[in-house]
């Protein structure tokens, strides 16, 4: 029988790497708390229509990459429903914002999430079919200040703080404005017109994009196409005065806060909901998939999925890519810390008493590894030496006298310790 493996594009995360994942998530939660964000957890699957309307029917994500199925009716009264594993979380958060009438409070909603997303992409380093995002969204009625450029700058400043606290150095913030829907339509026309005379010099993909979706030409990575793409009009020239003023205010606030950025006219992003500010943070160590995170403003998303006007801005960090970046900077993962004691029962008759002792010590906050009375003492010593600072030997004699034999592996000293003094003894730092 062939052995079963994790499905292509998915993977198991094992210790000690999971320690790093937990550390990243704890740091993110601590930063989000300081900026007064609360956690939201939305379902892993949603009605397919949410993504078709929210992310956009024409995007790569919706047209090619979603895990979608027809969910069978369970009863005659139930209809089948098209469901999709979430490929991103912004649409789900905005759906929840509408469903729970969070806008009624008149306050800005500041929500963060940590969890898996699913896209049927071609797997490679830093690109998986199940991956994890750490994201946040700020959304609310315009009266709560949700359109203010200060929100954009604050979100970007928070990201800079989070990356710094995680110890990620050498990131670059790429920033652009894709303007309003009307600005983008104007730019699309300008781009389409400019592409007509030069499209034949571009790769076959770009020749198709030039007709179907000219904005996507800007994402092209084919080296031979770059000189031509560099001559195309930039979106900044198609922005109306309000979008220009908004973007200028974002840049001014970032300058004041000392957050460095690079303006990138080609950053148009692959999801349809973006308006005005768009951004990505890249890291050189990541190779082809160098976007650590991406985000932007989505002032029309709530209306697109049936809600009231609720402008918003947010981002999602690729957690897998954060981990890759941090791992590349470590020589090797730190060895897992030793537990305080390994309890070695001498014979199976004392197994039960050993469990009771382990329970008591663990309740007192000690980290304990419990051996087994069927092991020879030598085997217990080898196992204990690998995982623990001390070994506690528990035989019939020790049970009868309540005096235990304890060896400290760092000093090599073996001592008799009264049962009552054991917790304190084991908690002491190494004696060597
Ligand atoms: P996105 O750019 O599609 O944006 O994804 C954000 C980040 O998720 C990427 O920069 C990357 O680090 C990570 N990512 C995406 N696909 C994969 C993959 N297949 N494997 C590993 N990592 C991946 C969004 O998802 C938007 N919802 C972000 C947002 C929030 N915009 C506004 N609010």
mmCIF file with all atom_site columns, C-alpha atoms and ligand atoms in Angstrom, residues 9 11 55 61 65 87-91 113 117-138 269-271 273-274 279-281 286 289-298 301 312-322, ligand 1:
data_model
loop_
_atom_site.group_PDB
_atom_site.id
_atom_site.type_symbol
_atom_site.label_atom_id
_atom_site.label_alt_id
_atom_site.label_comp_id
_atom_site.label_asym_id
_atom_site.label_entity_id
_atom_site.label_seq_id
_atom_site.pdbx_PDB_ins_code
_atom_site.Cartn_x
_atom_site.Cartn_y
_atom_site.Cartn_z
_atom_site.occupancy
_atom_site.B_iso_or_equiv
_atom_site.pdbx_formal_charge
_atom_site.auth_seq_id
_atom_site.auth_comp_id
_atom_site.auth_asym_id
_atom_site.auth_atom_id
_atom_site.pdbx_PDB_model_num
ATOM   1  C CA  . UNK A 1 9   ? 1.102   22.478 -1.298 1.00 0.00 ? 9   UNK A CA  1
ATOM   2  C CA  . UNK A 1 11  ? 2.709   20.814 5.073  1.00 0.00 ? 11  UNK A CA  1
ATOM   3  C CA  . UNK A 1 55  ? -12.334 39.921 -4.377 1.00 0.00 ? 55  UNK A CA  1
ATOM   4  C CA  . UNK A 1 61  ? -7.609  34.233 -7.049 1.00 0.00 ? 61  UNK A CA  1
ATOM   5  C CA  . UNK A 1 65  ? -7.231  29.457 -7.394 1.00 0.00 ? 65  UNK A CA  1
ATOM   6  C CA  . UNK A 1 87  ? -8.539  32.434 -0.116 1.00 0.00 ? 87  UNK A CA  1
ATOM   7  C CA  . UNK A 1 88  ? -8.141  35.591 2.013  1.00 0.00 ? 88  UNK A CA  1
ATOM   8  C CA  . UNK A 1 89  ? -9.862  37.060 5.053  1.00 0.00 ? 89  UNK A CA  1
ATOM   9  C CA  . UNK A 1 90  ? -10.776 40.669 4.213  1.00 0.00 ? 90  UNK A CA  1
ATOM   10 C CA  . UNK A 1 91  ? -14.039 39.770 2.453  1.00 0.00 ? 91  UNK A CA  1
ATOM   11 C CA  . UNK A 1 113 ? -7.008  37.713 12.606 1.00 0.00 ? 113 UNK A CA  1
ATOM   12 C CA  . UNK A 1 117 ? -6.085  30.633 3.881  1.00 0.00 ? 117 UNK A CA  1
ATOM   13 C CA  . UNK A 1 118 ? -6.335  28.410 0.813  1.00 0.00 ? 118 UNK A CA  1
ATOM   14 C CA  . UNK A 1 119 ? -5.312  29.049 -2.799 1.00 0.00 ? 119 UNK A CA  1
ATOM   15 C CA  . UNK A 1 120 ? -4.670  26.526 -5.528 1.00 0.00 ? 120 UNK A CA  1
ATOM   16 C CA  . UNK A 1 121 ? -1.377  28.079 -6.663 1.00 0.00 ? 121 UNK A CA  1
ATOM   17 C CA  . UNK A 1 122 ? 1.679   26.320 -8.063 1.00 0.00 ? 122 UNK A CA  1
ATOM   18 C CA  . UNK A 1 123 ? 3.621   25.426 -4.900 1.00 0.00 ? 123 UNK A CA  1
ATOM   19 C CA  . UNK A 1 124 ? 7.183   26.694 -4.506 1.00 0.00 ? 124 UNK A CA  1
ATOM   20 C CA  . UNK A 1 125 ? 9.339   28.129 -1.727 1.00 0.00 ? 125 UNK A CA  1
ATOM   21 C CA  . UNK A 1 126 ? 7.168   30.615 0.174  1.00 0.00 ? 126 UNK A CA  1
ATOM   22 C CA  . UNK A 1 127 ? 4.041   29.689 -1.786 1.00 0.00 ? 127 UNK A CA  1
ATOM   23 C CA  . UNK A 1 128 ? 1.674   27.032 -0.470 1.00 0.00 ? 128 UNK A CA  1
ATOM   24 C CA  . UNK A 1 129 ? -1.910  25.940 -1.052 1.00 0.00 ? 129 UNK A CA  1
ATOM   25 C CA  . UNK A 1 130 ? -2.658  26.221 2.639  1.00 0.00 ? 130 UNK A CA  1
ATOM   26 C CA  . UNK A 1 131 ? -0.817  29.142 4.191  1.00 0.00 ? 131 UNK A CA  1
ATOM   27 C CA  . UNK A 1 132 ? -1.326  31.313 7.227  1.00 0.00 ? 132 UNK A CA  1
ATOM   28 C CA  . UNK A 1 133 ? -1.981  35.031 7.357  1.00 0.00 ? 133 UNK A CA  1
ATOM   29 C CA  . UNK A 1 134 ? -1.745  37.513 10.211 1.00 0.00 ? 134 UNK A CA  1
ATOM   30 C CA  . UNK A 1 135 ? -3.950  40.403 9.184  1.00 0.00 ? 135 UNK A CA  1
ATOM   31 C CA  . UNK A 1 136 ? -5.811  43.430 10.455 1.00 0.00 ? 136 UNK A CA  1
ATOM   32 C CA  . UNK A 1 137 ? -8.605  45.649 9.186  1.00 0.00 ? 137 UNK A CA  1
ATOM   33 C CA  . UNK A 1 138 ? -9.779  49.127 10.212 1.00 0.00 ? 138 UNK A CA  1
ATOM   34 C CA  . UNK A 1 269 ? -2.202  44.469 -6.484 1.00 0.00 ? 269 UNK A CA  1
ATOM   35 C CA  . UNK A 1 270 ? -4.173  41.454 -7.620 1.00 0.00 ? 270 UNK A CA  1
ATOM   36 C CA  . UNK A 1 271 ? -7.484  41.939 -5.792 1.00 0.00 ? 271 UNK A CA  1
ATOM   37 C CA  . UNK A 1 273 ? -11.401 45.818 -4.017 1.00 0.00 ? 273 UNK A CA  1
ATOM   38 C CA  . UNK A 1 274 ? -8.506  48.235 -3.628 1.00 0.00 ? 274 UNK A CA  1
ATOM   39 C CA  . UNK A 1 279 ? 1.245   48.676 -0.339 1.00 0.00 ? 279 UNK A CA  1
ATOM   40 C CA  . UNK A 1 280 ? 3.528   45.688 0.003  1.00 0.00 ? 280 UNK A CA  1
ATOM   41 C CA  . UNK A 1 281 ? 6.480   45.013 2.275  1.00 0.00 ? 281 UNK A CA  1
ATOM   42 C CA  . UNK A 1 286 ? 12.684  35.519 0.152  1.00 0.00 ? 286 UNK A CA  1
ATOM   43 C CA  . UNK A 1 289 ? 7.988   35.169 -3.622 1.00 0.00 ? 289 UNK A CA  1
ATOM   44 C CA  . UNK A 1 290 ? 9.398   38.266 -1.938 1.00 0.00 ? 290 UNK A CA  1
ATOM   45 C CA  . UNK A 1 291 ? 6.157   39.887 -0.690 1.00 0.00 ? 291 UNK A CA  1
ATOM   46 C CA  . UNK A 1 292 ? 6.100   39.490 3.086  1.00 0.00 ? 292 UNK A CA  1
ATOM   47 C CA  . UNK A 1 293 ? 2.748   41.183 3.245  1.00 0.00 ? 293 UNK A CA  1
ATOM   48 C CA  . UNK A 1 294 ? 0.291   43.220 1.236  1.00 0.00 ? 294 UNK A CA  1
ATOM   49 C CA  . UNK A 1 295 ? -2.656  45.457 1.787  1.00 0.00 ? 295 UNK A CA  1
ATOM   50 C CA  . UNK A 1 296 ? -4.446  48.679 1.104  1.00 0.00 ? 296 UNK A CA  1
ATOM   51 C CA  . UNK A 1 297 ? -7.642  50.663 1.260  1.00 0.00 ? 297 UNK A CA  1
ATOM   52 C CA  . UNK A 1 298 ? -11.006 49.248 0.135  1.00 0.00 ? 298 UNK A CA  1
ATOM   53 C CA  . UNK A 1 301 ? -15.931 46.733 -0.578 1.00 0.00 ? 301 UNK A CA  1
ATOM   54 C CA  . UNK A 1 312 ? -11.576 50.504 5.328  1.00 0.00 ? 312 UNK A CA  1
ATOM   55 C CA  . UNK A 1 313 ? -7.883  49.740 5.198  1.00 0.00 ? 313 UNK A CA  1
ATOM   56 C CA  . UNK A 1 314 ? -5.944  46.648 6.173  1.00 0.00 ? 314 UNK A CA  1
ATOM   57 C CA  . UNK A 1 315 ? -3.213  44.191 5.416  1.00 0.00 ? 315 UNK A CA  1
ATOM   58 C CA  . UNK A 1 316 ? -2.296  40.521 5.603  1.00 0.00 ? 316 UNK A CA  1
ATOM   59 C CA  . UNK A 1 317 ? 1.155   39.191 6.423  1.00 0.00 ? 317 UNK A CA  1
ATOM   60 C CA  . UNK A 1 318 ? 2.189   35.837 4.969  1.00 0.00 ? 318 UNK A CA  1
ATOM   61 C CA  . UNK A 1 319 ? 3.159   34.096 8.217  1.00 0.00 ? 319 UNK A CA  1
ATOM   62 C CA  . UNK A 1 320 ? 4.935   31.268 6.364  1.00 0.00 ? 320 UNK A CA  1
ATOM   63 C CA  . UNK A 1 321 ? 7.155   33.895 4.717  1.00 0.00 ? 321 UNK A CA  1
ATOM   64 C CA  . UNK A 1 322 ? 7.842   35.624 8.041  1.00 0.00 ? 322 UNK A CA  1
HETATM 65 P P1  . LIG B 2 .   ? -2.500  39.169 -0.681 1.00 0.00 ? 1   LIG B P1  1
HETATM 66 O O1  . LIG B 2 .   ? -1.456  40.072 -1.254 1.00 0.00 ? 1   LIG B O1  1
HETATM 67 O O2  . LIG B 2 .   ? -3.234  38.309 -1.626 1.00 0.00 ? 1   LIG B O2  1
HETATM 68 O O3  . LIG B 2 .   ? -3.508  40.110 0.103  1.00 0.00 ? 1   LIG B O3  1
HETATM 69 O O4  . LIG B 2 .   ? -1.842  38.266 0.428  1.00 0.00 ? 1   LIG B O4  1
HETATM 70 C C1  . LIG B 2 .   ? -1.136  38.847 1.504  1.00 0.00 ? 1   LIG B C1  1
HETATM 71 C C2  . LIG B 2 .   ? 0.122   38.066 1.805  1.00 0.00 ? 1   LIG B C2  1
HETATM 72 O O5  . LIG B 2 .   ? -0.213  36.695 2.022  1.00 0.00 ? 1   LIG B O5  1
HETATM 73 C C3  . LIG B 2 .   ? 1.131   38.018 0.662  1.00 0.00 ? 1   LIG B C3  1
HETATM 74 O O6  . LIG B 2 .   ? 1.939   39.180 0.655  1.00 0.00 ? 1   LIG B O6  1
HETATM 75 C C4  . LIG B 2 .   ? 1.940   36.780 1.027  1.00 0.00 ? 1   LIG B C4  1
HETATM 76 O O7  . LIG B 2 .   ? 2.914   37.092 2.015  1.00 0.00 ? 1   LIG B O7  1
HETATM 77 C C5  . LIG B 2 .   ? 0.891   35.870 1.647  1.00 0.00 ? 1   LIG B C5  1
HETATM 78 N N1  . LIG B 2 .   ? 0.465   34.873 0.650  1.00 0.00 ? 1   LIG B N1  1
HETATM 79 C C6  . LIG B 2 .   ? -0.425  35.013 -0.352 1.00 0.00 ? 1   LIG B C6  1
HETATM 80 N N2  . LIG B 2 .   ? -0.551  33.864 -1.037 1.00 0.00 ? 1   LIG B N2  1
HETATM 81 C C7  . LIG B 2 .   ? 0.284   32.968 -0.464 1.00 0.00 ? 1   LIG B C7  1
HETATM 82 C C8  . LIG B 2 .   ? 0.612   31.592 -0.704 1.00 0.00 ? 1   LIG B C8  1
HETATM 83 N N3  . LIG B 2 .   ? 0.036   30.886 -1.669 1.00 0.00 ? 1   LIG B N3  1
HETATM 84 N N4  . LIG B 2 .   ? 1.530   30.997 0.098  1.00 0.00 ? 1   LIG B N4  1
HETATM 85 C C9  . LIG B 2 .   ? 2.110   31.684 1.112  1.00 0.00 ? 1   LIG B C9  1
HETATM 86 N N5  . LIG B 2 .   ? 1.832   32.971 1.394  1.00 0.00 ? 1   LIG B N5  1
HETATM 87 C C10 . LIG B 2 .   ? 0.940   33.612 0.616  1.00 0.00 ? 1   LIG B C10 1
HETATM 88 C C11 . LIG B 2 .   ? -4.590  39.664 0.808  1.00 0.00 ? 1   LIG B C11 1
HETATM 89 O O8  . LIG B 2 .   ? -4.804  38.510 1.074  1.00 0.00 ? 1   LIG B O8  1
HETATM 90 C C12 . LIG B 2 .   ? -5.473  40.780 1.306  1.00 0.00 ? 1   LIG B C12 1
HETATM 91 N N6  . LIG B 2 .   ? -6.624  40.188 2.002  1.00 0.00 ? 1   LIG B N6  1
HETATM 92 C C13 . LIG B 2 .   ? -4.699  41.692 2.227  1.00 0.00 ? 1   LIG B C13 1
HETATM 93 C C14 . LIG B 2 .   ? -5.521  42.822 2.756  1.00 0.00 ? 1   LIG B C14 1
HETATM 94 C C15 . LIG B 2 .   ? -6.083  42.900 3.972  1.00 0.00 ? 1   LIG B C15 1
HETATM 95 N N7  . LIG B 2 .   ? -5.852  43.905 2.083  1.00 0.00 ? 1   LIG B N7  1
HETATM 96 C C16 . LIG B 2 .   ? -6.606  44.679 2.840  1.00 0.00 ? 1   LIG B C16 1
HETATM 97 N N8  . LIG B 2 .   ? -6.762  44.063 3.992  1.00 0.00 ? 1   LIG B N8  1
#
